[in-house]
Coordinates of N, CA, C and O in Angstrom, one line a residue:
M1 N 40.9 6.6 22.5 CA 41.1 5.2 22.8 C 41.1 4.4 21.6 O 40.3 4.6 20.7
N2 N 41.9 3.4 21.6 CA 42.1 2.4 20.5 C 40.9 1.4 20.5 O 40.8 0.6 21.4
L3 N 40.1 1.5 19.4 CA 39.0 0.6 19.3 C 39.3 -0.8 18.9 O 38.4 -1.7 19.0
E4 N 40.5 -1.1 18.5 CA 40.9 -2.4 18.1 C 40.8 -3.5 19.2 O 40.5 -4.6 18.9
N5 N 41.0 -3.1 20.4 CA 40.9 -4.0 21.5 C 39.6 -4.0 22.2 O 39.5 -4.6 23.3
L6 N 38.6 -3.4 21.6 CA 37.3 -3.3 22.2 C 36.2 -4.0 21.3 O 36.4 -4.1 20.1
I7 N 35.2 -4.5 22.0 CA 34.0 -5.1 21.3 C 32.8 -4.3 21.6 O 32.6 -4.0 22.8
A8 N 32.1 -3.9 20.6 CA 30.8 -3.1 20.9 C 29.8 -3.9 21.6 O 29.5 -5.1 21.1
I9 N 29.3 -3.4 22.6 CA 28.2 -4.1 23.4 C 27.0 -4.3 22.5 O 26.3 -5.3 22.6
K10 N 26.8 -3.3 21.7 CA 25.6 -3.4 20.8 C 25.7 -4.7 19.9 O 24.7 -5.4 19.8
S11 N 26.9 -5.1 19.5 CA 27.0 -6.3 18.6 C 26.9 -7.5 19.5 O 26.3 -8.5 19.1
I12 N 27.4 -7.5 20.7 CA 27.2 -8.7 21.6 C 25.8 -8.8 22.0 O 25.2 -10.0 22.0
A13 N 25.1 -7.8 22.3 CA 23.7 -7.8 22.7 C 22.9 -8.3 21.5 O 22.0 -9.2 21.7
S14 N 23.1 -7.9 20.3 CA 22.4 -8.4 19.1 C 22.7 -9.9 18.9 O 21.7 -10.6 18.7
H15 N 23.9 -10.3 19.0 CA 24.3 -11.7 18.8 C 23.6 -12.6 19.8 O 23.1 -13.7 19.4
Y16 N 23.5 -12.2 21.0 CA 22.9 -13.1 22.1 C 21.5 -12.7 22.4 O 20.9 -13.3 23.3
E17 N 20.9 -11.8 21.6 CA 19.5 -11.4 21.7 C 19.2 -10.9 23.2 O 18.3 -11.4 23.8
L18 N 20.1 -10.0 23.6 CA 19.9 -9.4 24.9 C 19.8 -7.9 24.8 O 20.2 -7.3 23.8
E19 N 19.2 -7.2 25.8 CA 19.1 -5.8 25.8 C 20.3 -5.2 26.4 O 21.0 -5.8 27.2
I20 N 20.6 -3.9 26.0 CA 21.8 -3.2 26.5 C 21.7 -3.0 28.0 O 22.7 -3.1 28.7
I21 N 20.5 -2.9 28.5 CA 20.3 -2.7 30.0 C 20.9 -3.9 30.8 O 21.4 -3.7 31.9
F22 N 20.9 -5.1 30.2 CA 21.5 -6.3 30.8 C 22.9 -6.0 31.1 O 23.4 -6.2 32.2
F23 N 23.6 -5.4 30.1 CA 25.1 -5.2 30.3 C 25.3 -4.0 31.2 O 26.2 -4.0 32.0
E24 N 24.4 -3.0 31.2 CA 24.5 -1.9 32.1 C 24.3 -2.4 33.6 O 25.0 -1.9 34.5
N25 N 23.4 -3.3 33.8 CA 23.2 -3.9 35.1 C 24.4 -4.6 35.6 O 24.8 -4.5 36.7
L26 N 25.0 -5.4 34.7 CA 26.3 -6.1 35.0 C 27.4 -5.1 35.4 O 28.1 -5.4 36.3
N27 N 27.4 -4.0 34.7 CA 28.4 -3.0 35.0 C 28.2 -2.4 36.3 O 29.1 -2.2 37.1
D28 N 26.9 -2.1 36.6 CA 26.5 -1.5 37.9 C 26.9 -2.4 39.1 O 27.2 -2.0 40.2
L29 N 26.8 -3.7 38.9 CA 27.1 -4.7 39.9 C 28.6 -5.0 40.0 O 29.1 -5.8 40.8
G30 N 29.4 -4.4 39.1 CA 30.8 -4.7 39.1 C 31.3 -6.0 38.4 O 32.4 -6.4 38.6
I31 N 30.4 -6.6 37.7 CA 30.7 -7.9 37.1 C 31.5 -7.7 35.8 O 32.4 -8.4 35.5
I32 N 31.2 -6.6 35.1 CA 32.0 -6.2 33.9 C 32.3 -4.8 34.0 O 31.7 -4.0 34.8
E33 N 33.2 -4.3 33.1 CA 33.5 -2.9 33.1 C 33.3 -2.4 31.7 O 33.9 -2.8 30.7
I34 N 32.3 -1.5 31.6 CA 31.9 -0.9 30.3 C 32.8 0.3 30.1 O 33.0 1.1 30.9
I35 N 33.3 0.4 28.8 CA 34.1 1.5 28.4 C 33.2 2.3 27.4 O 32.7 1.7 26.5
T36 N 33.1 3.6 27.7 CA 32.3 4.4 26.8 C 33.2 5.3 25.9 O 34.1 6.0 26.4
V37 N 33.0 5.2 24.6 CA 33.7 6.0 23.6 C 32.7 6.6 22.7 O 31.9 5.8 22.0
N38 N 32.7 7.9 22.6 CA 31.7 8.6 21.7 C 30.3 8.1 21.9 O 29.5 7.8 21.0
E39 N 29.9 8.0 23.2 CA 28.6 7.6 23.6 C 28.2 6.2 23.2 O 27.0 5.9 23.2
E40 N 29.1 5.4 22.9 CA 28.9 4.0 22.5 C 29.6 3.1 23.6 O 30.6 3.5 24.1
Y41 N 28.9 2.0 24.0 CA 29.4 1.1 25.0 C 30.3 0.0 24.4 O 29.9 -0.6 23.4
Y42 N 31.4 -0.3 25.1 CA 32.4 -1.3 24.6 C 32.8 -2.1 25.8 O 32.8 -1.7 26.9
L43 N 33.4 -3.3 25.5 CA 34.0 -4.2 26.4 C 35.4 -4.5 25.9 O 35.6 -4.6 24.7
E44 N 36.4 -4.7 26.8 CA 37.7 -5.1 26.3 C 37.6 -6.6 25.9 O 36.8 -7.3 26.4
H45 N 38.4 -6.9 24.9 CA 38.4 -8.3 24.3 C 38.6 -9.3 25.4 O 38.0 -10.4 25.3
D46 N 39.5 -9.1 26.4 CA 39.7 -10.1 27.4 C 38.6 -10.3 28.3 O 38.6 -11.3 29.1
M47 N 37.5 -9.5 28.2 CA 36.3 -9.7 29.1 C 35.3 -10.7 28.4 O 34.4 -11.1 29.0
I48 N 35.5 -11.0 27.1 CA 34.5 -11.8 26.4 C 34.3 -13.2 27.0 O 33.1 -13.6 27.0
I49 N 35.3 -13.8 27.5 CA 35.1 -15.1 28.1 C 34.2 -15.0 29.3 O 33.3 -15.8 29.5
K50 N 34.5 -14.0 30.2 CA 33.6 -13.8 31.4 C 32.2 -13.5 30.9 O 31.2 -14.0 31.5
V51 N 32.0 -12.6 29.9 CA 30.7 -12.2 29.5 C 29.9 -13.4 28.9 O 28.8 -13.6 29.2
E52 N 30.6 -14.3 28.2 CA 29.9 -15.5 27.7 C 29.5 -16.4 28.8 O 28.5 -17.0 28.8
K53 N 30.4 -16.5 29.8 CA 30.0 -17.3 31.0 C 28.8 -16.8 31.7 O 27.8 -17.5 32.0
V54 N 28.7 -15.4 31.8 CA 27.6 -14.8 32.5 C 26.3 -15.0 31.6 O 25.3 -15.2 32.2
I55 N 26.5 -14.9 30.3 CA 25.3 -15.0 29.5 C 24.8 -16.5 29.6 O 23.5 -16.7 29.6
R56 N 25.7 -17.5 29.6 CA 25.2 -18.8 29.8 C 24.5 -19.0 31.1 O 23.4 -19.7 31.1
I57 N 25.0 -18.5 32.2 CA 24.4 -18.6 33.5 C 23.0 -17.9 33.4 O 22.0 -18.5 33.9
H58 N 22.9 -16.8 32.8 CA 21.6 -16.1 32.6 C 20.6 -16.8 31.8 O 19.5 -17.0 32.2
K59 N 21.0 -17.3 30.7 CA 20.1 -17.9 29.7 C 19.8 -19.4 30.1 O 18.6 -19.8 30.1
D60 N 20.8 -20.2 30.4 CA 20.6 -21.6 30.7 C 19.9 -21.8 32.0 O 19.1 -22.7 32.2
L61 N 20.3 -21.0 33.0 CA 19.7 -21.2 34.4 C 18.6 -20.2 34.7 O 18.0 -20.3 35.8
D62 N 18.4 -19.3 33.8 CA 17.3 -18.3 34.0 C 17.6 -17.5 35.3 O 16.7 -17.3 36.1
I63 N 18.8 -17.0 35.5 CA 19.2 -16.3 36.7 C 19.3 -14.8 36.3 O 20.0 -14.5 35.3
N64 N 18.8 -13.9 37.2 CA 18.9 -12.5 37.0 C 20.3 -12.0 37.3 O 21.2 -12.7 37.8
T65 N 20.6 -10.7 37.0 CA 21.9 -10.2 37.2 C 22.4 -10.2 38.6 O 23.6 -10.5 38.9
E66 N 21.5 -10.0 39.6 CA 21.9 -10.1 41.0 C 22.3 -11.5 41.4 O 23.3 -11.8 42.1
G67 N 21.6 -12.5 40.8 CA 21.9 -13.9 41.1 C 23.2 -14.3 40.4 O 23.9 -15.1 40.9
I68 N 23.5 -13.7 39.2 CA 24.7 -14.0 38.5 C 25.9 -13.6 39.4 O 26.9 -14.3 39.5
A69 N 25.8 -12.4 40.0 CA 26.8 -11.9 40.9 C 27.1 -12.9 42.0 O 28.3 -13.2 42.4
V70 N 26.1 -13.5 42.6 CA 26.2 -14.5 43.7 C 26.9 -15.8 43.1 O 27.8 -16.3 43.7
V71 N 26.4 -16.2 42.0 CA 27.0 -17.4 41.4 C 28.5 -17.3 41.1 O 29.3 -18.1 41.4
L72 N 28.8 -16.1 40.5 CA 30.2 -15.9 40.2 C 31.1 -15.8 41.5 O 32.2 -16.3 41.5
N73 N 30.5 -15.2 42.5 CA 31.2 -15.2 43.8 C 31.5 -16.6 44.3 O 32.6 -16.9 44.8
L74 N 30.4 -17.4 44.3 CA 30.6 -18.8 44.8 C 31.6 -19.6 43.9 O 32.4 -20.4 44.5
L75 N 31.6 -19.4 42.6 CA 32.5 -20.1 41.7 C 34.0 -19.7 42.1 O 34.9 -20.5 42.1
E76 N 34.2 -18.4 42.3 CA 35.5 -17.9 42.7 C 35.9 -18.5 44.0 O 37.1 -18.9 44.2
K77 N 35.0 -18.6 45.0 CA 35.4 -19.2 46.3 C 35.7 -20.7 46.1 O 36.6 -21.2 46.7
I78 N 34.9 -21.4 45.3 CA 35.2 -22.8 45.0 C 36.6 -23.0 44.4 O 37.4 -23.8 44.8
D79 N 37.0 -22.1 43.4 CA 38.3 -22.2 42.8 C 39.4 -21.9 43.8 O 40.4 -22.6 43.9
M80 N 39.2 -21.0 44.7 CA 40.1 -20.6 45.8 C 40.3 -21.8 46.7 O 41.4 -22.2 47.1
L81 N 39.2 -22.5 47.1 CA 39.3 -23.6 48.0 C 39.9 -24.8 47.3 O 40.7 -25.5 48.0
E82 N 39.7 -25.0 46.1 CA 40.4 -26.1 45.3 C 41.9 -25.8 45.3 O 42.7 -26.8 45.5
Q83 N 42.3 -24.6 45.1 CA 43.7 -24.3 45.1 C 44.3 -24.5 46.5 O 45.4 -25.1 46.6
E84 N 43.6 -24.1 47.5 CA 44.1 -24.4 48.9 C 44.2 -25.9 49.2 O 45.2 -26.3 49.8
L85 N 43.2 -26.6 48.7 CA 43.2 -28.1 48.9 C 44.4 -28.7 48.2 O 45.1 -29.6 48.8
N86 N 44.6 -28.3 47.0 CA 45.8 -28.8 46.2 C 47.1 -28.5 46.9 O 48.0 -29.3 46.9
A87 N 47.2 -27.3 47.4 CA 48.5 -26.9 48.1 C 48.7 -27.7 49.3 O 49.8 -28.1 49.6
A88 N 47.6 -28.0 50.1 CA 47.7 -28.8 51.3 C 48.1 -30.2 50.9 O 48.9 -30.8 51.6
K89 N 47.5 -30.8 49.9 CA 47.8 -32.1 49.4 C 49.3 -32.2 49.0 O 50.0 -33.1 49.4
N90 N 49.8 -31.2 48.3 CA 51.2 -31.2 47.9 C 52.1 -31.1 49.1 O 53.2 -31.7 49.1
S91 N 51.7 -30.3 50.1 CA 52.5 -30.2 51.4 C 52.6 -31.5 52.1 O 53.6 -31.9 52.6
L92 N 51.4 -32.3 52.1 CA 51.4 -33.6 52.8 C 52.2 -34.6 52.0 O 52.8 -35.5 52.7
R93 N 52.3 -34.5 50.7 CA 53.1 -35.4 50.0 C 54.6 -35.3 50.3 O 55.4 -36.3 50.2
L94 N 55.0 -34.2 50.8 CA 56.4 -34.0 51.2 C 56.8 -34.8 52.4 O 57.9 -35.2 52.6
Y95 N 55.8 -35.1 53.2 CA 56.0 -35.8 54.5 C 55.8 -37.3 54.3 O 55.9 -38.1 55.3
H96 N 55.4 -37.8 53.1 CA 55.2 -39.2 52.9 C 56.4 -39.9 52.4 O 57.2 -39.6 51.7

């Protein structure tokens, strides 16, 4: 596997002062997808925005990994509802 598109979880954990088990728990909950290469854990570069959001939720709000899964689910539902609301508003504008 090409390591150019991967970020070592060890370096992310060190940078944010987190344990590797935190990322393993996120992986177990399906929040992130860990890639293992030569017994080292990695994340794809495009996951970093989501990981940083998860870390902010964890550190700023002191929420555990299970709670993070709930928060992310609720945020996704809010986004979906906002899109539906905007689509409905746009449909109503056609009739005005």
